[in-house]
Short mmCIF file of N, CA and C in Angstrom, two decimals:
data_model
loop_
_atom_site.label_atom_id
_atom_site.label_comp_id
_atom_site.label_asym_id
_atom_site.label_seq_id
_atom_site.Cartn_x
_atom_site.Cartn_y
_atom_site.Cartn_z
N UNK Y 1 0.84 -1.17 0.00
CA UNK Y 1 0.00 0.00 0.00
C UNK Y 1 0.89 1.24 0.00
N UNK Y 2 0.88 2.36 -0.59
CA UNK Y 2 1.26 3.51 -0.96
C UNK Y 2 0.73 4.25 0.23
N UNK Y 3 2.03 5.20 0.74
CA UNK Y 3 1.46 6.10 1.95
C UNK Y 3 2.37 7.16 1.08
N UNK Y 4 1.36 8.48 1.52
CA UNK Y 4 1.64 9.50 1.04
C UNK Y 4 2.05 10.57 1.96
N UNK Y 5 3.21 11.58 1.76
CA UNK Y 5 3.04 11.98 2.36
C UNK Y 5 3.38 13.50 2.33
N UNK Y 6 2.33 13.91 2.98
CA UNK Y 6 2.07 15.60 2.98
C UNK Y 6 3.33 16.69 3.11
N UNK Y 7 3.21 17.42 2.09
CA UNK Y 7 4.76 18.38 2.34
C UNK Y 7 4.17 19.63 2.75
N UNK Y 8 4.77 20.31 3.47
CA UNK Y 8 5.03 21.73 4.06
C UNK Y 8 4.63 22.47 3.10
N UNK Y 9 3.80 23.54 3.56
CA UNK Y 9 3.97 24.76 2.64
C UNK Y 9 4.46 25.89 3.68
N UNK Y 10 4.79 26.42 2.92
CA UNK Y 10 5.40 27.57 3.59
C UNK Y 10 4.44 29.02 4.06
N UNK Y 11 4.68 29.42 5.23
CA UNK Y 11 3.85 30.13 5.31
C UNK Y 11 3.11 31.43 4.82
N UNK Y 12 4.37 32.01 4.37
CA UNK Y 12 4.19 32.65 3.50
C UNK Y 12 3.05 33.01 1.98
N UNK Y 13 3.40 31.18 1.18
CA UNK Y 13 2.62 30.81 0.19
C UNK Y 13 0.89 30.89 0.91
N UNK Y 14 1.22 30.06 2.36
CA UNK Y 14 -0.18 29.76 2.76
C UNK Y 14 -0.64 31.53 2.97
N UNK Y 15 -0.40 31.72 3.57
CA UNK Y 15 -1.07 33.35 3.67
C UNK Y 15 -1.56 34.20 2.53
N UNK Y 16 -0.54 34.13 1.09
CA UNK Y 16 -0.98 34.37 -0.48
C UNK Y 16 -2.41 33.93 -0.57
N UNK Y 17 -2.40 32.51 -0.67
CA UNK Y 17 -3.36 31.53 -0.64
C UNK Y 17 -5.00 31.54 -0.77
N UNK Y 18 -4.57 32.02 1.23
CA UNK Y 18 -5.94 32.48 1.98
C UNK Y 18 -6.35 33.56 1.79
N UNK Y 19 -5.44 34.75 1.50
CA UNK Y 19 -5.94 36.13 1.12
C UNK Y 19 -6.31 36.00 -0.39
N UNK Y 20 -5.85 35.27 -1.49
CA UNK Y 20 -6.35 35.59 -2.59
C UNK Y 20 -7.61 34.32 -2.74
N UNK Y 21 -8.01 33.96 -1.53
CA UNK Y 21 -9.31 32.59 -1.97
C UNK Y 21 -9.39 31.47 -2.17
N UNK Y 22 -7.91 31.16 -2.53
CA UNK Y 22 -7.70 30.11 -2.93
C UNK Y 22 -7.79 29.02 -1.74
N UNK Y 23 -6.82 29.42 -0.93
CA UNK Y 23 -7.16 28.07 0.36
C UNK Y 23 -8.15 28.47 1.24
N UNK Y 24 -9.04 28.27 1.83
CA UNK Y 24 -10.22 27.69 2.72
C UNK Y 24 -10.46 26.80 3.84
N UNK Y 25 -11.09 26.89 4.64
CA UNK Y 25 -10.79 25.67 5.21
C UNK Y 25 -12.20 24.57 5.54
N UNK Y 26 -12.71 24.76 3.56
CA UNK Y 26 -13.42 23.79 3.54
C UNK Y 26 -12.90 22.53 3.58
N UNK Y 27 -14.24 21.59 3.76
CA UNK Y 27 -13.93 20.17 3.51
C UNK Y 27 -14.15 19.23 2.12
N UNK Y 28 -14.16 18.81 1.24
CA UNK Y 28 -14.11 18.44 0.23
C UNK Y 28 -15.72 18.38 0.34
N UNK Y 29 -16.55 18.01 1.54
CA UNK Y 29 -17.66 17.57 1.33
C UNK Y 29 -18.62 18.85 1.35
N UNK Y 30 -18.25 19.91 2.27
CA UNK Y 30 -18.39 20.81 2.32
C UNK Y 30 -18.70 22.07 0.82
N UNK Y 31 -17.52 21.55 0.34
CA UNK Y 31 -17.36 22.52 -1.08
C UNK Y 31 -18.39 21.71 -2.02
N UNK Y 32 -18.75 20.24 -2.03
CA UNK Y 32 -19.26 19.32 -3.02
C UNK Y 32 -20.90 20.16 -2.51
N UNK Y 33 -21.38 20.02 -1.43
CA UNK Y 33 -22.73 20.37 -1.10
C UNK Y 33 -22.60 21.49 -1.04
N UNK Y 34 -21.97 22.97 -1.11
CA UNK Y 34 -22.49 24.43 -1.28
C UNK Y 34 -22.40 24.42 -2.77
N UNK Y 35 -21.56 23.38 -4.00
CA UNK Y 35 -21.76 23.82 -5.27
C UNK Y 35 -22.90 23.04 -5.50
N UNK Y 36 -23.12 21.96 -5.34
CA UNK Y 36 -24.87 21.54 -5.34
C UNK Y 36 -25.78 22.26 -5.43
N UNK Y 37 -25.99 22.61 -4.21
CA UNK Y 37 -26.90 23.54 -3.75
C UNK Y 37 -26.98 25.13 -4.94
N UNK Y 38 -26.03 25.11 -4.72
CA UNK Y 38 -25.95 26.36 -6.17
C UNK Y 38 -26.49 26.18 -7.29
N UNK Y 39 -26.89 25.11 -7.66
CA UNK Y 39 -27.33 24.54 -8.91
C UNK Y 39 -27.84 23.09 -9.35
N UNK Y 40 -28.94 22.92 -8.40
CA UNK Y 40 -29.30 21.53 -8.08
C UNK Y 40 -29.96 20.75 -9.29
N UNK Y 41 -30.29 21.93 -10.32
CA UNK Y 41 -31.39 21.34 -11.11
C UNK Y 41 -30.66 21.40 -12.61
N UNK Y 42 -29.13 21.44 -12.40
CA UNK Y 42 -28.36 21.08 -13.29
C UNK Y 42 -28.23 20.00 -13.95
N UNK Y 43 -28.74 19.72 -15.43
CA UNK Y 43 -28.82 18.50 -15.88
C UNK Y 43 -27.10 17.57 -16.08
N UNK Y 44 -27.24 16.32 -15.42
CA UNK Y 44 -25.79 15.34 -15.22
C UNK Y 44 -26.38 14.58 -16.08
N UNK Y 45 -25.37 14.24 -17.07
CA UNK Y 45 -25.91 12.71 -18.07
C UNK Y 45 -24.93 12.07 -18.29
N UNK Y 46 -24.83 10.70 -18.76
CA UNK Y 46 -23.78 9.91 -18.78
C UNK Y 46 -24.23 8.90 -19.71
N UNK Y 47 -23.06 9.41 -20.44
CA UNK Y 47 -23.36 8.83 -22.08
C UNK Y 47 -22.78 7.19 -22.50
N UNK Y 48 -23.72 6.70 -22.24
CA UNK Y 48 -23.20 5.26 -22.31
C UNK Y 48 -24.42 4.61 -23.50
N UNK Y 49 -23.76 3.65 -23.75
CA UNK Y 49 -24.75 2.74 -24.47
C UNK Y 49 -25.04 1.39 -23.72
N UNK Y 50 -24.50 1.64 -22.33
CA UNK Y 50 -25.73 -0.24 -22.11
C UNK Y 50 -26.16 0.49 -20.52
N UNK Y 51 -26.16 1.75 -20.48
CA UNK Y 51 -26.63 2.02 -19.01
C UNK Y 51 -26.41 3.70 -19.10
N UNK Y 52 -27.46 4.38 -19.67
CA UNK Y 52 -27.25 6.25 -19.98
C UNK Y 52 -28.25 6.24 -19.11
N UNK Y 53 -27.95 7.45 -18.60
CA UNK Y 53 -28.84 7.56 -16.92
C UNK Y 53 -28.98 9.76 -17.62
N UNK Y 54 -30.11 10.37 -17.41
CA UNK Y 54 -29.95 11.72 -17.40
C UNK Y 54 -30.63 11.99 -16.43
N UNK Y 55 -30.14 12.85 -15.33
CA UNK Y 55 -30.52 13.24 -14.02
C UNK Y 55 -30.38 15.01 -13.94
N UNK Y 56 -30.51 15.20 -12.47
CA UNK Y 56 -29.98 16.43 -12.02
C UNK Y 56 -28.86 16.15 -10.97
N UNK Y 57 -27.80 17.18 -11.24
CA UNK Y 57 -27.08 17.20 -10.40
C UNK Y 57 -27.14 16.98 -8.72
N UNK Y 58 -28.54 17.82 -8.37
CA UNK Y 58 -29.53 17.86 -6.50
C UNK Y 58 -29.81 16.41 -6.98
N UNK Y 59 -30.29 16.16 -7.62
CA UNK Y 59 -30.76 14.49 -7.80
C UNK Y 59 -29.27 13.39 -7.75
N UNK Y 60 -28.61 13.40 -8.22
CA UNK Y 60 -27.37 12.49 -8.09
C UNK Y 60 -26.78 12.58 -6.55
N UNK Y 61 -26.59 13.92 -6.62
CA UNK Y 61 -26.43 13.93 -5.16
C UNK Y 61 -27.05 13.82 -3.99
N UNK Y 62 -28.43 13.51 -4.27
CA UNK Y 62 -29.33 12.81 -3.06
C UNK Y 62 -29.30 11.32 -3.01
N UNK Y 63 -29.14 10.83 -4.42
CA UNK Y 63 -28.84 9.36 -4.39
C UNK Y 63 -27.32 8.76 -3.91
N UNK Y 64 -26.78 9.64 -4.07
CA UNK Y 64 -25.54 9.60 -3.30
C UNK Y 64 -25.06 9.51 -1.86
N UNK Y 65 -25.85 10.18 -1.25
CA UNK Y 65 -26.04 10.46 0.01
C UNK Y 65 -26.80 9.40 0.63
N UNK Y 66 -28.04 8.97 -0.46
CA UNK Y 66 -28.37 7.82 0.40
C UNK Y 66 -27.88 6.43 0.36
N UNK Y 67 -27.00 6.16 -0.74
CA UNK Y 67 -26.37 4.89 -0.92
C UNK Y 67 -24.93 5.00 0.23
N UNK Y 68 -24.65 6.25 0.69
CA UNK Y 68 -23.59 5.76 1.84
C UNK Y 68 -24.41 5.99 2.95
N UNK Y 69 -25.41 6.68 3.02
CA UNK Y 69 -26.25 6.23 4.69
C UNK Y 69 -26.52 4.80 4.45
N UNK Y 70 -27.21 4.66 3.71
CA UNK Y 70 -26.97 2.70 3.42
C UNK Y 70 -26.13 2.19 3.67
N UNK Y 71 -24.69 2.06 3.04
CA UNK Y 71 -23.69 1.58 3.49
C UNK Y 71 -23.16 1.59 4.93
N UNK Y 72 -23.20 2.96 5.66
CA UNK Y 72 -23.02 2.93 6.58
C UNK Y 72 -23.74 2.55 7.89
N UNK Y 73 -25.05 2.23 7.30
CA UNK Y 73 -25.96 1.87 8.76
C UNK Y 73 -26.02 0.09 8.78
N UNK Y 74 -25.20 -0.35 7.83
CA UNK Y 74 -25.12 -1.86 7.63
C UNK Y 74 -23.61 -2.06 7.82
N UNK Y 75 -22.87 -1.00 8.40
CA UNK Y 75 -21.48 -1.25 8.98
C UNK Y 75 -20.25 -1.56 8.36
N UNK Y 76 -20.57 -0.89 6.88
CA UNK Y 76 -19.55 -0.35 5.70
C UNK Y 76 -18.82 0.97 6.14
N UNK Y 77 -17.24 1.01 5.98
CA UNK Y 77 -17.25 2.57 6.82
C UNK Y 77 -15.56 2.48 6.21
N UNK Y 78 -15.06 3.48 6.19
CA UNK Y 78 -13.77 4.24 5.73
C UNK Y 78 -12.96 2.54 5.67
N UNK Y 79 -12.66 2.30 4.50
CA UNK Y 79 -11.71 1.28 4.25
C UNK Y 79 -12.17 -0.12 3.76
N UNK Y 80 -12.88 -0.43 3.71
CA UNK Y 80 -13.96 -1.17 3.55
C UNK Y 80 -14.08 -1.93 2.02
N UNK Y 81 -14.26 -2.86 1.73
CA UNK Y 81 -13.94 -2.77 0.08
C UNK Y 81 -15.24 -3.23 -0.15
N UNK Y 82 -15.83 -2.63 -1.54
CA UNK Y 82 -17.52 -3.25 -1.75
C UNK Y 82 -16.71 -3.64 -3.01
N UNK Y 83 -17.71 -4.58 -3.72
CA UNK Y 83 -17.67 -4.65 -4.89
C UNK Y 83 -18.80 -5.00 -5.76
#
């Protein structure tokens, strides 16, 4: 298994960063649900030929949300392998 590992920034850069917007101290999940929310009724499609699904973006991401409350109330959780 591959461990990664996190390098320093300097403080300097980090201070650039935060004053020009760029760093935050959102959470990935955080930033995923305020751009949602911004635009829920954004059409998502996925162009396949044995399984094309056209949704909304608020829609993918509610089904999303409920397939890991699923997972997780049946004791699937960080590390876990489904297949």
């Amino acid at each position: 298994m591959t461990t990664w590992q996190l390098r320093e920034v300097p403080a300097e850069l980090r201070a650039r960063y935060r004053a020009d917007g760029y760093w935050t101290d959102d959470t990935f999940a955080s930033f995923v649900a305020r751009e949602v929310a911004a635009a829920p009724d954004l059409t998502f499609r996925v162009w396949s030929a044995t399984h094309p699904f056209v949704g909304t973006i608020g829609g993918l991401y509610e089904q999303s949300r409920r397939l890991a409350t699923s997972l997780h109330q049946r004791g699937i959780g960080v590390g876990d392998v489904v297949a």
